[in-house]
Amino acid sequence: MVDFLNPADWVFVWLQTALFVLLAPLFSGWIKWLKCLLQNRRPPSLLQPYRDLLRLVRKDVLLADNASVLFRGAPYIICGCTVLAASVVPLLILHQPISAMADVIVLVGLFALARFFLALAGMDVGTAFGGMGSSREMTVSALAEPAMLMVVFTLSMVASSTNLSTLVEHGLQQQSVLRPSILFALIALIMVAIAENARIPVDNPATHLELTMIHEAMILEYSGRHLAMMELASQLKLTTYAVLIIDLFFPWGIAQSASAAGLGVAAVAIAVKLSLLGLLLALGETAVAKMRLFKVPTFLAMSFALAMIGMLSFVILESSK
Amino acid sequence: MSGFLDTYSHLTLTEQAILTLAAMVLVSSFALLAQSRVVATIRLFALQGFLLVVVTALVALDTREYHLFYSAGLTLLLKVWFVPWLLTRQARRLGILRDLDSLLRPGVVLIAAGALVIFCYSVALPIQRFAESITRDAIAISLAVVLLSMLMLITRRKAITQVVGFMSMENGLFFGAVTATQGMPMVVELGVAFDVLIAAVVFGVFFFHIRDSIESLDVDMLNQLTEVDE
């Protein structure tokens, strides 16, 4: 099915990953733009995130005196992990050689690796905010990860595979099926995605000025190209989660082989679906207030419970005995 | 693609909708268990009743057992409108509509609930082998709804949320009757409906009596003798 040594296939992998990375700031800019419109503010240009990143790259890096190698290395590791995770998720075409190398569990693991280094980097300089952010991030992720894995298990049971391409293909094959397990997995995954990407109601991505911040507290000490990389990584992570949700639950239109027409359809489909998802996220973030930090465990326990009910309802209602 | 694949996708859309709604009934049971606000508990109970109404109507359509429409209508009238309305009114009169009835250890309770669902599944497995209908898989769910409501009865402290748990248990039984045997005879169903009606009214009277004698609806206080405190 997949030829590992065919260089043409790998070209597609590289192109798709590059497209992913290039798209990520646009997606986060789109959400910001919509949120501004919804809140009666004048929106910045859609290209603003690119300009921010360019400006940060040009600036000098300021390092604290006691910053260790870890602090300097962390942005590269985090950005690398996130790019690798993005390359695994099929954006336009299924069955690429890389999808045979990494399944959904590896994807969760890559995000966990990035988060581990992010938390270490937050504590490295020794500021109060960094340590606080790291401890909160680990609290949230310790609760979000089981829920995420539960979602993954539910989906893998439905498709009897943990390979992403197979999961998407399985979704494509049966379009008019109303499955309770998939429904609950979708809701649980959306809740996990909100928590993992530090969006409202778990964390506010738009502020450096709150005592309740999680993600921003960890990257407070970064500047210059390091900060640019951290920003890009978090934008890429958001986009990856969005594409993952689309792939797993609304895969219609994705190309199964590399033909020009198929790719065109896939590109249009993914663009429409991503902008709709962005609109939903912006609407949600405008309508919902940030919740207290102590409520976050309940939020994530709910997501875990939903994923678990999804799995149970697959076993009880859907599997043939 | 595999051995697992699968009888489910060969079901008609109505049957898939019935099973999906059955899973939603289970979710509403979990939500009832985890919800601590009195008013939200009552609303969730109404929602569970509404899901039951939709399931019953769909089962009626699917199996052409049109007498189930009467059951659906009765449920809509009683459990979606009347009982929630009565409970809300009483809670407002007692001034506890916005009160919290928090669980002691929500995490443990939810884990216990998950274990209960698995237990119900294993208990219902032998029954399902003999049942013929499409909805036989929902027997485990209805059993789970009953047991989860019992768990709610145990873990709650306020009388009013315990009553909601009790009514939700009846929901589970009704759901079991609809899915396993295409509904009970009309006489039985009418009897149960009136029992629920009477129970709701009697409970309402009892709320006021409990509050008059111990000045709270917290039933944990019922095991203290007032003379000891004074």
PDB file of N, CA and C in Angstrom, chain A residues 156-160 166 169-170 173-174 176-181 183-184 301-302 305-306 308-309 312-321, chain B residues 1-9 13 16-17 19-20 22-24 26-27 30 110 113-115 117-118 121 125 128 136-138 140-141:
ATOM      1  N   SER A 156     -10.132   3.741  18.240  1.00  0.00           N
ATOM      2  CA  SER A 156      -9.410   2.581  17.709  1.00  0.00           C
ATOM      3  C   SER A 156     -10.247   1.326  17.818  1.00  0.00           C
ATOM      4  N   MET A 157     -11.098   1.254  18.842  1.00  0.00           N
ATOM      5  CA  MET A 157     -11.964   0.079  18.940  1.00  0.00           C
ATOM      6  C   MET A 157     -12.973   0.063  17.801  1.00  0.00           C
ATOM      7  N   VAL A 158     -13.460   1.251  17.451  1.00  0.00           N
ATOM      8  CA  VAL A 158     -14.440   1.321  16.366  1.00  0.00           C
ATOM      9  C   VAL A 158     -13.787   0.885  15.053  1.00  0.00           C
ATOM     10  N   ALA A 159     -12.579   1.387  14.806  1.00  0.00           N
ATOM     11  CA  ALA A 159     -11.942   1.084  13.524  1.00  0.00           C
ATOM     12  C   ALA A 159     -10.991  -0.094  13.619  1.00  0.00           C
ATOM     13  N   SER A 160     -10.831  -0.659  14.768  1.00  0.00           N
ATOM     14  CA  SER A 160      -9.829  -1.679  15.112  1.00  0.00           C
ATOM     15  C   SER A 160      -8.461  -1.375  14.531  1.00  0.00           C
ATOM     16  N   THR A 166      -5.863   4.751   8.775  1.00  0.00           N
ATOM     17  CA  THR A 166      -6.912   3.728   8.801  1.00  0.00           C
ATOM     18  C   THR A 166      -8.158   4.259   9.505  1.00  0.00           C
ATOM     19  N   GLU A 169      -9.908   6.518   7.129  1.00  0.00           N
ATOM     20  CA  GLU A 169     -10.515   5.746   6.054  1.00  0.00           C
ATOM     21  C   GLU A 169     -11.794   5.070   6.534  1.00  0.00           C
ATOM     22  N   HIS A 170     -11.727   4.540   7.766  1.00  0.00           N
ATOM     23  CA  HIS A 170     -12.898   3.904   8.348  1.00  0.00           C
ATOM     24  C   HIS A 170     -14.037   4.902   8.478  1.00  0.00           C
ATOM     25  N   GLN A 173     -15.581   5.430   5.087  1.00  0.00           N
ATOM     26  CA  GLN A 173     -16.327   4.326   4.502  1.00  0.00           C
ATOM     27  C   GLN A 173     -17.786   4.309   4.933  1.00  0.00           C
ATOM     28  N   GLN A 174     -18.025   4.673   6.196  1.00  0.00           N
ATOM     29  CA  GLN A 174     -19.415   4.627   6.640  1.00  0.00           C
ATOM     30  C   GLN A 174     -19.882   6.002   7.033  1.00  0.00           C
ATOM     31  N   SER A 176     -23.165   7.401   6.802  1.00  0.00           N
ATOM     32  CA  SER A 176     -24.476   7.682   7.379  1.00  0.00           C
ATOM     33  C   SER A 176     -24.693   6.889   8.665  1.00  0.00           C
ATOM     34  N   VAL A 177     -23.624   6.735   9.438  1.00  0.00           N
ATOM     35  CA  VAL A 177     -23.761   5.958  10.662  1.00  0.00           C
ATOM     36  C   VAL A 177     -23.751   6.892  11.861  1.00  0.00           C
ATOM     37  N   LEU A 178     -24.737   6.705  12.691  1.00  0.00           N
ATOM     38  CA  LEU A 178     -24.864   7.530  13.891  1.00  0.00           C
ATOM     39  C   LEU A 178     -24.386   6.685  15.057  1.00  0.00           C
ATOM     40  N   ARG A 179     -23.177   6.926  15.473  1.00  0.00           N
ATOM     41  CA  ARG A 179     -22.629   6.080  16.527  1.00  0.00           C
ATOM     42  C   ARG A 179     -22.532   6.865  17.820  1.00  0.00           C
ATOM     43  N   PRO A 180     -23.120   6.365  18.915  1.00  0.00           N
ATOM     44  CA  PRO A 180     -22.988   7.077  20.191  1.00  0.00           C
ATOM     45  C   PRO A 180     -21.534   7.209  20.624  1.00  0.00           C
ATOM     46  N   SER A 181     -20.742   6.150  20.385  1.00  0.00           N
ATOM     47  CA  SER A 181     -19.361   6.204  20.864  1.00  0.00           C
ATOM     48  C   SER A 181     -18.605   7.338  20.187  1.00  0.00           C
ATOM     49  N   LEU A 183     -19.877  10.024  18.851  1.00  0.00           N
ATOM     50  CA  LEU A 183     -20.436  11.300  19.297  1.00  0.00           C
ATOM     51  C   LEU A 183     -19.780  11.744  20.602  1.00  0.00           C
ATOM     52  N   PHE A 184     -19.704  10.814  21.569  1.00  0.00           N
ATOM     53  CA  PHE A 184     -19.125  11.174  22.860  1.00  0.00           C
ATOM     54  C   PHE A 184     -17.630  11.403  22.741  1.00  0.00           C
ATOM     55  N   ALA A 301     -12.527  15.984  34.174  1.00  0.00           N
ATOM     56  CA  ALA A 301     -13.132  14.721  34.618  1.00  0.00           C
ATOM     57  C   ALA A 301     -14.384  14.441  33.800  1.00  0.00           C
ATOM     58  N   MET A 302     -15.122  15.520  33.462  1.00  0.00           N
ATOM     59  CA  MET A 302     -16.299  15.361  32.618  1.00  0.00           C
ATOM     60  C   MET A 302     -15.899  14.808  31.260  1.00  0.00           C
ATOM     61  N   ALA A 305     -15.067  11.246  31.654  1.00  0.00           N
ATOM     62  CA  ALA A 305     -16.273  10.426  31.831  1.00  0.00           C
ATOM     63  C   ALA A 305     -16.992  10.226  30.501  1.00  0.00           C
ATOM     64  N   LEU A 306     -17.053  11.306  29.688  1.00  0.00           N
ATOM     65  CA  LEU A 306     -17.707  11.190  28.385  1.00  0.00           C
ATOM     66  C   LEU A 306     -16.985  10.191  27.495  1.00  0.00           C
ATOM     67  N   MET A 308     -15.186   7.785  28.469  1.00  0.00           N
ATOM     68  CA  MET A 308     -15.384   6.441  29.011  1.00  0.00           C
ATOM     69  C   MET A 308     -16.779   5.916  28.642  1.00  0.00           C
ATOM     70  N   ILE A 309     -17.788   6.786  28.737  1.00  0.00           N
ATOM     71  CA  ILE A 309     -19.130   6.361  28.345  1.00  0.00           C
ATOM     72  C   ILE A 309     -19.137   6.008  26.862  1.00  0.00           C
ATOM     73  N   LEU A 312     -17.737   2.594  26.674  1.00  0.00           N
ATOM     74  CA  LEU A 312     -18.705   1.619  27.200  1.00  0.00           C
ATOM     75  C   LEU A 312     -19.854   1.428  26.221  1.00  0.00           C
ATOM     76  N   SER A 313     -20.337   2.546  25.644  1.00  0.00           N
ATOM     77  CA  SER A 313     -21.489   2.398  24.757  1.00  0.00           C
ATOM     78  C   SER A 313     -21.082   1.691  23.480  1.00  0.00           C
ATOM     79  N   PHE A 314     -19.794   1.802  23.119  1.00  0.00           N
ATOM     80  CA  PHE A 314     -19.371   0.977  21.976  1.00  0.00           C
ATOM     81  C   PHE A 314     -19.474  -0.504  22.332  1.00  0.00           C
ATOM     82  N   VAL A 315     -18.962  -0.839  23.523  1.00  0.00           N
ATOM     83  CA  VAL A 315     -18.958  -2.250  23.914  1.00  0.00           C
ATOM     84  C   VAL A 315     -20.386  -2.755  24.096  1.00  0.00           C
ATOM     85  N   ILE A 316     -21.217  -1.930  24.751  1.00  0.00           N
ATOM     86  CA  ILE A 316     -22.561  -2.394  25.077  1.00  0.00           C
ATOM     87  C   ILE A 316     -23.467  -2.390  23.852  1.00  0.00           C
ATOM     88  N   LEU A 317     -23.429  -1.289  23.099  1.00  0.00           N
ATOM     89  CA  LEU A 317     -24.459  -1.110  22.072  1.00  0.00           C
ATOM     90  C   LEU A 317     -24.013  -1.495  20.676  1.00  0.00           C
ATOM     91  N   GLU A 318     -22.713  -1.329  20.376  1.00  0.00           N
ATOM     92  CA  GLU A 318     -22.353  -1.387  18.968  1.00  0.00           C
ATOM     93  C   GLU A 318     -21.616  -2.643  18.555  1.00  0.00           C
ATOM     94  N   SER A 319     -20.833  -3.209  19.478  1.00  0.00           N
ATOM     95  CA  SER A 319     -20.023  -4.331  19.042  1.00  0.00           C
ATOM     96  C   SER A 319     -20.914  -5.550  18.856  1.00  0.00           C
ATOM     97  N   SER A 320     -20.616  -6.332  17.837  1.00  0.00           N
ATOM     98  CA  SER A 320     -21.402  -7.542  17.621  1.00  0.00           C
ATOM     99  C   SER A 320     -20.874  -8.630  18.533  1.00  0.00           C
ATOM    100  N   LYS A 321     -21.807  -9.320  19.172  1.00  0.00           N
ATOM    101  CA  LYS A 321     -21.357 -10.300  20.162  1.00  0.00           C
ATOM    102  C   LYS A 321     -21.412 -11.707  19.579  1.00  0.00           C
TER     103      LYS A 321
ATOM    104  N   MET B   1     -13.044  -4.867   6.659  1.00  0.00           N
ATOM    105  CA  MET B   1     -11.700  -4.534   7.135  1.00  0.00           C
ATOM    106  C   MET B   1     -11.296  -5.420   8.312  1.00  0.00           C
ATOM    107  N   SER B   2     -12.287  -5.818   9.111  1.00  0.00           N
ATOM    108  CA  SER B   2     -11.927  -6.636  10.264  1.00  0.00           C
ATOM    109  C   SER B   2     -13.136  -7.441  10.716  1.00  0.00           C
ATOM    110  N   GLY B   3     -12.904  -8.282  11.713  1.00  0.00           N
ATOM    111  CA  GLY B   3     -13.988  -9.103  12.211  1.00  0.00           C
ATOM    112  C   GLY B   3     -15.007  -8.290  12.987  1.00  0.00           C
ATOM    113  N   PHE B   4     -14.527  -7.183  13.529  1.00  0.00           N
ATOM    114  CA  PHE B   4     -15.395  -6.322  14.314  1.00  0.00           C
ATOM    115  C   PHE B   4     -16.454  -5.651  13.451  1.00  0.00           C
ATOM    116  N   LEU B   5     -16.154  -5.518  12.185  1.00  0.00           N
ATOM    117  CA  LEU B   5     -16.999  -4.739  11.279  1.00  0.00           C
ATOM    118  C   LEU B   5     -18.065  -5.618  10.668  1.00  0.00           C
ATOM    119  N   ASP B   6     -19.223  -5.304  10.736  1.00  0.00           N
ATOM    120  CA  ASP B   6     -19.864  -4.999  11.987  1.00  0.00           C
ATOM    121  C   ASP B   6     -21.314  -4.898  11.714  1.00  0.00           C
ATOM    122  N   THR B   7     -22.086  -5.403  12.627  1.00  0.00           N
ATOM    123  CA  THR B   7     -23.518  -5.414  12.389  1.00  0.00           C
ATOM    124  C   THR B   7     -24.105  -4.028  12.588  1.00  0.00           C
ATOM    125  N   TYR B   8     -23.380  -3.178  13.304  1.00  0.00           N
ATOM    126  CA  TYR B   8     -23.980  -1.897  13.683  1.00  0.00           C
ATOM    127  C   TYR B   8     -24.311  -1.030  12.487  1.00  0.00           C
ATOM    128  N   SER B   9     -23.386  -0.977  11.520  1.00  0.00           N
ATOM    129  CA  SER B   9     -23.624  -0.067  10.396  1.00  0.00           C
ATOM    130  C   SER B   9     -24.696  -0.595   9.448  1.00  0.00           C
ATOM    131  N   LEU B  13     -31.321   3.789  10.109  1.00  0.00           N
ATOM    132  CA  LEU B  13     -30.968   5.041  10.781  1.00  0.00           C
ATOM    133  C   LEU B  13     -31.800   5.232  12.051  1.00  0.00           C
ATOM    134  N   GLN B  16     -30.263   3.144  14.718  1.00  0.00           N
ATOM    135  CA  GLN B  16     -29.047   3.795  15.202  1.00  0.00           C
ATOM    136  C   GLN B  16     -29.383   4.975  16.109  1.00  0.00           C
ATOM    137  N   ALA B  17     -30.428   5.724  15.717  1.00  0.00           N
ATOM    138  CA  ALA B  17     -30.832   6.865  16.532  1.00  0.00           C
ATOM    139  C   ALA B  17     -31.314   6.400  17.899  1.00  0.00           C
ATOM    140  N   LEU B  19     -30.335   3.733  19.554  1.00  0.00           N
ATOM    141  CA  LEU B  19     -29.192   3.348  20.383  1.00  0.00           C
ATOM    142  C   LEU B  19     -28.390   4.576  20.827  1.00  0.00           C
ATOM    143  N   THR B  20     -28.263   5.563  19.915  1.00  0.00           N
ATOM    144  CA  THR B  20     -27.554   6.787  20.293  1.00  0.00           C
ATOM    145  C   THR B  20     -28.267   7.497  21.430  1.00  0.00           C
ATOM    146  N   ALA B  22     -30.200   6.080  23.550  1.00  0.00           N
ATOM    147  CA  ALA B  22     -30.031   5.266  24.752  1.00  0.00           C
ATOM    148  C   ALA B  22     -28.732   5.641  25.460  1.00  0.00           C
ATOM    149  N   ALA B  23     -27.674   5.804  24.665  1.00  0.00           N
ATOM    150  CA  ALA B  23     -26.398   6.217  25.264  1.00  0.00           C
ATOM    151  C   ALA B  23     -26.526   7.590  25.905  1.00  0.00           C
ATOM    152  N   MET B  24     -27.344   8.473  25.273  1.00  0.00           N
ATOM    153  CA  MET B  24     -27.517   9.805  25.848  1.00  0.00           C
ATOM    154  C   MET B  24     -28.276   9.741  27.170  1.00  0.00           C
ATOM    155  N   LEU B  26     -27.968   7.385  29.251  1.00  0.00           N
ATOM    156  CA  LEU B  26     -26.927   7.001  30.200  1.00  0.00           C
ATOM    157  C   LEU B  26     -26.099   8.219  30.613  1.00  0.00           C
ATOM    158  N   VAL B  27     -25.758   9.047  29.624  1.00  0.00           N
ATOM    159  CA  VAL B  27     -24.997  10.266  29.936  1.00  0.00           C
ATOM    160  C   VAL B  27     -25.787  11.156  30.875  1.00  0.00           C
ATOM    161  N   PHE B  30     -25.380   9.999  34.314  1.00  0.00           N
ATOM    162  CA  PHE B  30     -24.097  10.428  34.869  1.00  0.00           C
ATOM    163  C   PHE B  30     -24.151  11.899  35.267  1.00  0.00           C
ATOM    164  N   LEU B 110     -18.059   9.026  40.621  1.00  0.00           N
ATOM    165  CA  LEU B 110     -18.082   8.814  39.168  1.00  0.00           C
ATOM    166  C   LEU B 110     -17.404   7.502  38.792  1.00  0.00           C
ATOM    167  N   ALA B 113     -19.687   4.845  39.537  1.00  0.00           N
ATOM    168  CA  ALA B 113     -20.737   4.804  38.514  1.00  0.00           C
ATOM    169  C   ALA B 113     -20.255   4.042  37.287  1.00  0.00           C
ATOM    170  N   GLY B 114     -19.011   4.314  36.880  1.00  0.00           N
ATOM    171  CA  GLY B 114     -18.454   3.581  35.736  1.00  0.00           C
ATOM    172  C   GLY B 114     -18.421   2.089  36.007  1.00  0.00           C
ATOM    173  N   ALA B 115     -18.002   1.728  37.223  1.00  0.00           N
ATOM    174  CA  ALA B 115     -17.937   0.309  37.587  1.00  0.00           C
ATOM    175  C   ALA B 115     -19.330  -0.310  37.551  1.00  0.00           C
ATOM    176  N   VAL B 117     -21.811   0.551  35.642  1.00  0.00           N
ATOM    177  CA  VAL B 117     -22.235   0.336  34.257  1.00  0.00           C
ATOM    178  C   VAL B 117     -21.635  -0.958  33.725  1.00  0.00           C
ATOM    179  N   ILE B 118     -20.351  -1.183  34.029  1.00  0.00           N
ATOM    180  CA  ILE B 118     -19.701  -2.416  33.569  1.00  0.00           C
ATOM    181  C   ILE B 118     -20.374  -3.635  34.203  1.00  0.00           C
ATOM    182  N   TYR B 121     -23.571  -4.323  32.510  1.00  0.00           N
ATOM    183  CA  TYR B 121     -23.337  -4.929  31.196  1.00  0.00           C
ATOM    184  C   TYR B 121     -23.112  -6.429  31.339  1.00  0.00           C
ATOM    185  N   LEU B 125     -25.648  -9.430  29.917  1.00  0.00           N
ATOM    186  CA  LEU B 125     -25.133 -10.164  28.757  1.00  0.00           C
ATOM    187  C   LEU B 125     -25.911 -11.456  28.481  1.00  0.00           C
ATOM    188  N   GLN B 128     -29.315 -10.736  27.010  1.00  0.00           N
ATOM    189  CA  GLN B 128     -29.309 -10.226  25.641  1.00  0.00           C
ATOM    190  C   GLN B 128     -29.230 -11.352  24.624  1.00  0.00           C
ATOM    191  N   ARG B 136     -32.346  -4.820  22.207  1.00  0.00           N
ATOM    192  CA  ARG B 136     -31.952  -5.648  23.349  1.00  0.00           C
ATOM    193  C   ARG B 136     -30.682  -5.128  24.016  1.00  0.00           C
ATOM    194  N   ASP B 137     -29.810  -4.477  23.206  1.00  0.00           N
ATOM    195  CA  ASP B 137     -28.561  -3.978  23.782  1.00  0.00           C
ATOM    196  C   ASP B 137     -28.807  -2.893  24.821  1.00  0.00           C
ATOM    197  N   ALA B 138     -29.987  -2.292  24.755  1.00  0.00           N
ATOM    198  CA  ALA B 138     -30.261  -1.199  25.676  1.00  0.00           C
ATOM    199  C   ALA B 138     -30.699  -1.699  27.054  1.00  0.00           C
ATOM    200  N   ALA B 140     -28.948  -3.397  29.174  1.00  0.00           N
ATOM    201  CA  ALA B 140     -27.860  -3.069  30.101  1.00  0.00           C
ATOM    202  C   ALA B 140     -27.925  -1.601  30.503  1.00  0.00           C
ATOM    203  N   ILE B 141     -28.250  -0.746  29.521  1.00  0.00           N
ATOM    204  CA  ILE B 141     -28.316   0.685  29.805  1.00  0.00           C
ATOM    205  C   ILE B 141     -29.435   0.976  30.792  1.00  0.00           C
TER     206      ILE B 141
END
